[in-house]
Tab-separated table of C-alpha atoms in Angstrom:
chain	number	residue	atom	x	y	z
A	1	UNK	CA	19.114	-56.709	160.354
A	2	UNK	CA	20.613	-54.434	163.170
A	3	UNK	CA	23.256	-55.201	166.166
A	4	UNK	CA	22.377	-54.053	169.542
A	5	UNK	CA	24.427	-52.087	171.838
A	6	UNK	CA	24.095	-50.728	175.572
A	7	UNK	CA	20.495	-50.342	174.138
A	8	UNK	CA	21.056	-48.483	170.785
A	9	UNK	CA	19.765	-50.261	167.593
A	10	UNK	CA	23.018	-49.105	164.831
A	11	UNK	CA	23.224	-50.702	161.266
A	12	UNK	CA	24.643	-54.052	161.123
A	13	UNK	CA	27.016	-53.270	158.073
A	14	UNK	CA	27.785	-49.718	157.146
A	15	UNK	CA	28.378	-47.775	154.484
A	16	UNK	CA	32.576	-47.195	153.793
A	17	UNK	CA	33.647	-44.190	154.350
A	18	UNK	CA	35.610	-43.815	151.379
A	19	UNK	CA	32.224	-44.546	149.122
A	20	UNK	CA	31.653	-41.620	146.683
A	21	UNK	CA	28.506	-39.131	147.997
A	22	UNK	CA	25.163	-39.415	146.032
A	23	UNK	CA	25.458	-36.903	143.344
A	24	UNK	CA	23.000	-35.996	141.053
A	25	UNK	CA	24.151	-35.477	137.106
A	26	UNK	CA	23.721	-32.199	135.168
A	27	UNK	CA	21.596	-32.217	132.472
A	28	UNK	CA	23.688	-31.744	128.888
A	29	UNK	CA	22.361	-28.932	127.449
A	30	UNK	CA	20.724	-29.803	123.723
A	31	UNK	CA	22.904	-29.350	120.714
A	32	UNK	CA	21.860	-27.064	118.041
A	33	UNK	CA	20.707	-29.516	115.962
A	34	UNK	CA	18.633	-31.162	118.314
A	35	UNK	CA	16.645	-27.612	118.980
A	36	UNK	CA	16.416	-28.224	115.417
A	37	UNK	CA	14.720	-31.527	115.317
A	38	UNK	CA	12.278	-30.894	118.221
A	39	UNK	CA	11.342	-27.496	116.537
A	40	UNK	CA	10.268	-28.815	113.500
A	41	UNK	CA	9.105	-31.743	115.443
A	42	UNK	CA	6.966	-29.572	117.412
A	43	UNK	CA	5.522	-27.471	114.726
A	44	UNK	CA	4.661	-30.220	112.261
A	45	UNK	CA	2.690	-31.769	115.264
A	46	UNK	CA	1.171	-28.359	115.695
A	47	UNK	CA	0.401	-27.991	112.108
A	48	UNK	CA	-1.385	-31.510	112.084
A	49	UNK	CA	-3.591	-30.707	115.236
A	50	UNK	CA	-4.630	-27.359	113.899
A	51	UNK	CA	-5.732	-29.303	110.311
A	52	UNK	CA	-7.750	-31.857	112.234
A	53	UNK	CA	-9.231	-28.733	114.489
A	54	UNK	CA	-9.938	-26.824	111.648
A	55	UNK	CA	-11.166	-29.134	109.767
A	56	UNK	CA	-14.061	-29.899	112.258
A	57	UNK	CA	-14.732	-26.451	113.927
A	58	UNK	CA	-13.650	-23.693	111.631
A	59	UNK	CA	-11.140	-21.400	112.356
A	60	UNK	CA	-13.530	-19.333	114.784
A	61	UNK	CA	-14.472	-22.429	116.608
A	62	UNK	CA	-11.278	-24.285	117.086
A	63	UNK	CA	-9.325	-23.925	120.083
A	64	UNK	CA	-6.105	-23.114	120.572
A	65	UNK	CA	-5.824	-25.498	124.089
A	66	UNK	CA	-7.205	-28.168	121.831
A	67	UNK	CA	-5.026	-28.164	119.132
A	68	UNK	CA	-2.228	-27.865	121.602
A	69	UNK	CA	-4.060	-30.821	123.442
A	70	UNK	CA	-3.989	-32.983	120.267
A	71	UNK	CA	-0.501	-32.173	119.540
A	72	UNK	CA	0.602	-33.150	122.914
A	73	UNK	CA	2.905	-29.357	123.129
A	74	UNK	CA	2.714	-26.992	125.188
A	75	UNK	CA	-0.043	-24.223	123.989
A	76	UNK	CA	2.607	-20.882	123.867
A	77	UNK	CA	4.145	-22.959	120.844
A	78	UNK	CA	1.895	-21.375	119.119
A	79	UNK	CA	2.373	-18.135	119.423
A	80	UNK	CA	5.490	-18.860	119.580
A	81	UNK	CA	6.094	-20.385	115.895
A	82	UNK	CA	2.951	-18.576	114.466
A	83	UNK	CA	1.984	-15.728	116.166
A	84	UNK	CA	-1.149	-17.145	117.454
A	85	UNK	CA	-4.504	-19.365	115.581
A	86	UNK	CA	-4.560	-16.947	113.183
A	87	UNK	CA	-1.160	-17.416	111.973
A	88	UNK	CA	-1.405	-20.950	112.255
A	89	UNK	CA	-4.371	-21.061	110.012
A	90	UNK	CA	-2.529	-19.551	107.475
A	91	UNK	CA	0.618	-21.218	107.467
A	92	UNK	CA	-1.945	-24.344	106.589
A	93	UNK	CA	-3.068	-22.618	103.513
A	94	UNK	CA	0.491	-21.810	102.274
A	95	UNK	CA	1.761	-25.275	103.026
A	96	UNK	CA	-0.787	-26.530	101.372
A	97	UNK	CA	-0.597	-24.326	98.003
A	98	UNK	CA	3.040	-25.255	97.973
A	99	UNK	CA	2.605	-28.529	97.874
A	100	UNK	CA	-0.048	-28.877	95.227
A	101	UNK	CA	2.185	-27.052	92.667
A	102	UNK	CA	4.377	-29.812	93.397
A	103	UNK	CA	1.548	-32.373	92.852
A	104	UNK	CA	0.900	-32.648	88.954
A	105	UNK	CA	3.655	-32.412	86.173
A	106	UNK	CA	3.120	-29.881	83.669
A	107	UNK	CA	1.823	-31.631	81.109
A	108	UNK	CA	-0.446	-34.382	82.929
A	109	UNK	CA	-3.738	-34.996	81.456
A	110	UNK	CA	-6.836	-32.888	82.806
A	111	UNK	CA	-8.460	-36.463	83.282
A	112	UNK	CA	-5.769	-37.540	85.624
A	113	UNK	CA	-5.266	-34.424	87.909
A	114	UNK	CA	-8.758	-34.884	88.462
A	115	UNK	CA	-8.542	-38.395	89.418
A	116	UNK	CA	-5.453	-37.594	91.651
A	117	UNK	CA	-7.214	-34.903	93.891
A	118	UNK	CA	-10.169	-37.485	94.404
A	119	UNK	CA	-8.220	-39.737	95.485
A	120	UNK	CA	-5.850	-37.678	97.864
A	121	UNK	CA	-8.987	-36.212	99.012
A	122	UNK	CA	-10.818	-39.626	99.723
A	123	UNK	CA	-7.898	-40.091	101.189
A	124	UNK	CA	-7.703	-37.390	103.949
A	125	UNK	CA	-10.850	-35.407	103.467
A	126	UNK	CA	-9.382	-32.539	106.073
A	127	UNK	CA	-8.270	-30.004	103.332
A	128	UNK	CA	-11.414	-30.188	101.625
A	129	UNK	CA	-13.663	-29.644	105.425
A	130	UNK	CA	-11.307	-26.498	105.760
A	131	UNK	CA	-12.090	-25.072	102.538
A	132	UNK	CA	-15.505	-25.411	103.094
A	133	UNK	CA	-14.944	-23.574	106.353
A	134	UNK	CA	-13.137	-21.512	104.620
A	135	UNK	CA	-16.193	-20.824	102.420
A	136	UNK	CA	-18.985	-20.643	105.291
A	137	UNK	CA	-16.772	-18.165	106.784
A	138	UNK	CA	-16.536	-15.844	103.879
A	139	UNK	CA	-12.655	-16.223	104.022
A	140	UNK	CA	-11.617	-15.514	100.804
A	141	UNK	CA	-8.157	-14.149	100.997
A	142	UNK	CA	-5.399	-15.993	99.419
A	143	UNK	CA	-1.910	-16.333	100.711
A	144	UNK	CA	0.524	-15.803	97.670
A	145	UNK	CA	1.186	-19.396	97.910
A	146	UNK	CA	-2.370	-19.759	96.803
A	147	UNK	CA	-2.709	-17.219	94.618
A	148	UNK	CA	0.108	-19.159	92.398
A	149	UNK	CA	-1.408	-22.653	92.852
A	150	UNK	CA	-4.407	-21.091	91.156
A	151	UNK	CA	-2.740	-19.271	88.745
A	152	UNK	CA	-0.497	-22.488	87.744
A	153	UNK	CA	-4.339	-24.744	87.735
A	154	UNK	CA	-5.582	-22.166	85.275
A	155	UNK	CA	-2.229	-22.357	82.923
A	156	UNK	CA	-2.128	-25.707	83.205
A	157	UNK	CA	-5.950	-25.528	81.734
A	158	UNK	CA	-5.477	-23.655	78.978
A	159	UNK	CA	-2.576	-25.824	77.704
A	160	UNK	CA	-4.678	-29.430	78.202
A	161	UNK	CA	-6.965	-26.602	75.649
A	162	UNK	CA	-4.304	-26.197	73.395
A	163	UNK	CA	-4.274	-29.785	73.600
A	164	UNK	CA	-7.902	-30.523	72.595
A	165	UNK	CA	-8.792	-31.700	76.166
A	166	UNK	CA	-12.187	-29.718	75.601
A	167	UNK	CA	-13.752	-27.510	73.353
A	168	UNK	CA	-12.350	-23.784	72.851
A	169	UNK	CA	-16.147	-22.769	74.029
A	170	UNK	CA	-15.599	-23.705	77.489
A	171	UNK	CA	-13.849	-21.343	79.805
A	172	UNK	CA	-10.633	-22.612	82.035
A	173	UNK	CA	-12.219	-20.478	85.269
A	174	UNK	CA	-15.952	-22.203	84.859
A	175	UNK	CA	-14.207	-25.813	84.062
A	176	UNK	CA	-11.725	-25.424	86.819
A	177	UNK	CA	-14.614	-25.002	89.012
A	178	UNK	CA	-16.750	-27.592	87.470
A	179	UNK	CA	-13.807	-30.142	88.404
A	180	UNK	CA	-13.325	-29.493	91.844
A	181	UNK	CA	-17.621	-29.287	92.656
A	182	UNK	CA	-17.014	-33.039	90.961
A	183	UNK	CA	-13.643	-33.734	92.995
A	184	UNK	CA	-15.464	-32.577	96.203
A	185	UNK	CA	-18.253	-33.975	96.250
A	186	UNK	CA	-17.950	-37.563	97.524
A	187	UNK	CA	-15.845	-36.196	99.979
A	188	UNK	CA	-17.777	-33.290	101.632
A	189	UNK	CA	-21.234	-35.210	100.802
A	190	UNK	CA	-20.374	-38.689	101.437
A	191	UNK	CA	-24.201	-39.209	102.191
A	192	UNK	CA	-25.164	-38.048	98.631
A	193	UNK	CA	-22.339	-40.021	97.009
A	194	UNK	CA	-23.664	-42.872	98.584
A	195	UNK	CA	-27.612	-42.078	97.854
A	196	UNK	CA	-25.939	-41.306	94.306
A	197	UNK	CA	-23.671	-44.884	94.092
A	198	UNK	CA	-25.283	-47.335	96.927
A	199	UNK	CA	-21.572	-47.862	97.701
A	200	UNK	CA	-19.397	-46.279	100.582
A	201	UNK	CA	-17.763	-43.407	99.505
A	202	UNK	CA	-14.957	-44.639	101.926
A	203	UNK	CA	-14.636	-48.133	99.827
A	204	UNK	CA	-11.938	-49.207	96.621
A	205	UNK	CA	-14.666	-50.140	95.068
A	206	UNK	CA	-16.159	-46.417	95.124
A	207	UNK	CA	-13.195	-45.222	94.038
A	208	UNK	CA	-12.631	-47.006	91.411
A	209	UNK	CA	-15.724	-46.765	90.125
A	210	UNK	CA	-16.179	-42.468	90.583
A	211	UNK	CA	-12.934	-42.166	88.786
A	212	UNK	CA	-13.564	-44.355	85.764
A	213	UNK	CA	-16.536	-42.277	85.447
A	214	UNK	CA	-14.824	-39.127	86.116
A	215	UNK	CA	-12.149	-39.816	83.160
A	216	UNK	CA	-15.353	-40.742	80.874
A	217	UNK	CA	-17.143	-37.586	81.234
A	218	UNK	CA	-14.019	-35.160	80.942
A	219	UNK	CA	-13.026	-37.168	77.853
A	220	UNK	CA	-16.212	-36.335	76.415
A	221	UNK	CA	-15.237	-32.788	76.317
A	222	UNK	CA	-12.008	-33.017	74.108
A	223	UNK	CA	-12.223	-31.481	70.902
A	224	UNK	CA	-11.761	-33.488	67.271
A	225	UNK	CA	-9.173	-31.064	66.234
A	226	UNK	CA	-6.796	-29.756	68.276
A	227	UNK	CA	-5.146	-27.806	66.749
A	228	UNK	CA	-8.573	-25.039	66.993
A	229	UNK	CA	-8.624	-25.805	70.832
A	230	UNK	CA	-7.895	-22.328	72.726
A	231	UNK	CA	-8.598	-22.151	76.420
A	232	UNK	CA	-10.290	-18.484	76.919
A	233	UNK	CA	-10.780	-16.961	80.438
């Protein structure tokens, strides 16, 4: 509502003149440890995206505006914390390697490290895509993350030997291969696990089922005397 006077329109109440003046507040700069946080924020969400990207395009055809895309960051993060795709790719692989030494205790039952990586890889089937990338590509350099896991699978095969897990006549390489072509399977085929099981690879009931049958046929190759068993390769 306005006041008229001698023809000019003016506000009927006005501001006082002692009110403050608009003023806009500075932004606080972030504390150390909150550079911190959205750091490792920021490259965990970086490191997902580029698993998800890799999984389904291969290193050579994932993008890196995609997996910035799907991690909702700013692409130059990338380069940033990993000098580009290409060190992105393999700071995957030596994440991963780290964290399947930490997977299995030392001791643990062939049978049931088995069982474990079918059903983390049922689970999220994304490692086991990359690897098979990985394979198509003819990538077959190992970060020294890697190179340990494998070394630490193959030790941890001979001693389920020593154990009488399976016969001295098999080799740890061949069997250690022979498990993880059984491991993968379901989860790189599901349309042959299902021709195979006329169940969803996807379903508890598969599960349940593939592993029951997984810890039959690796118990059939335990020895009757341990004692002889000696892992060779």
């Amino acid at each position: 509502m306005t006041t008229k006077k001698a023809g000019i329109s003016a506000p009927a109440t006005a501001a006082p003149e002692d009110a403050p003046a608009a003023r806009s507040r500075p932004r606080r700069a972030p504390r150390a440890d909150e550079r911190q946080r959205d750091a490792e924020r920021s490259r965990a969400l970086l490191l997902d995206a580029a698993l998800e990207e890799f999984a389904r395009h291969g290193l050579a055809g994932a993008r890196v505006q995609d997996i910035a895309t799907r991690a909702g960051v700013n692409k130059q993060l990338i380069s940033y914390y990993f000098g580009g795709k290409d060190g992105l790719y393999r700071e995957l692989q030596r994440e991963w390697a780290e964290r399947e030494a930490l997977f299995t205790e030392e001791n643990t039952p062939l049978e049931e490290v088995a069982v474990r990586y079918l059903e983390r890889g049922l689970a999220d089937p994304r490692p086991a895509r990359l690897a098979i990338w990985r394979g198509l590509a003819g990538d077959d350099q190992h970060t020294p993350e890697e190179a340990s896991a494998i070394d630490t699978d193959l030790d941890r095969l001979r001693r389920a030997g020593e154990r009488g897990e399976f016969s001295p006549d098999l080799d740890t390489g061949f069997l250690r291969l022979a498990v993880m072509g059984m491991v993968m399977a379901p989860i790189v085929m599901p349309h042959t696990a299902r021709e195979a099981s006329g169940l969803d690879p996807h379903s508890p009931e598969f599960r349940e089922r593939y592993s029951e049958q997984i810890r039959l046929l690796l118990r059939q190759l335990a020895t009757t005397d341990p004692g002889s068993a000696h892992g060779t390769g």
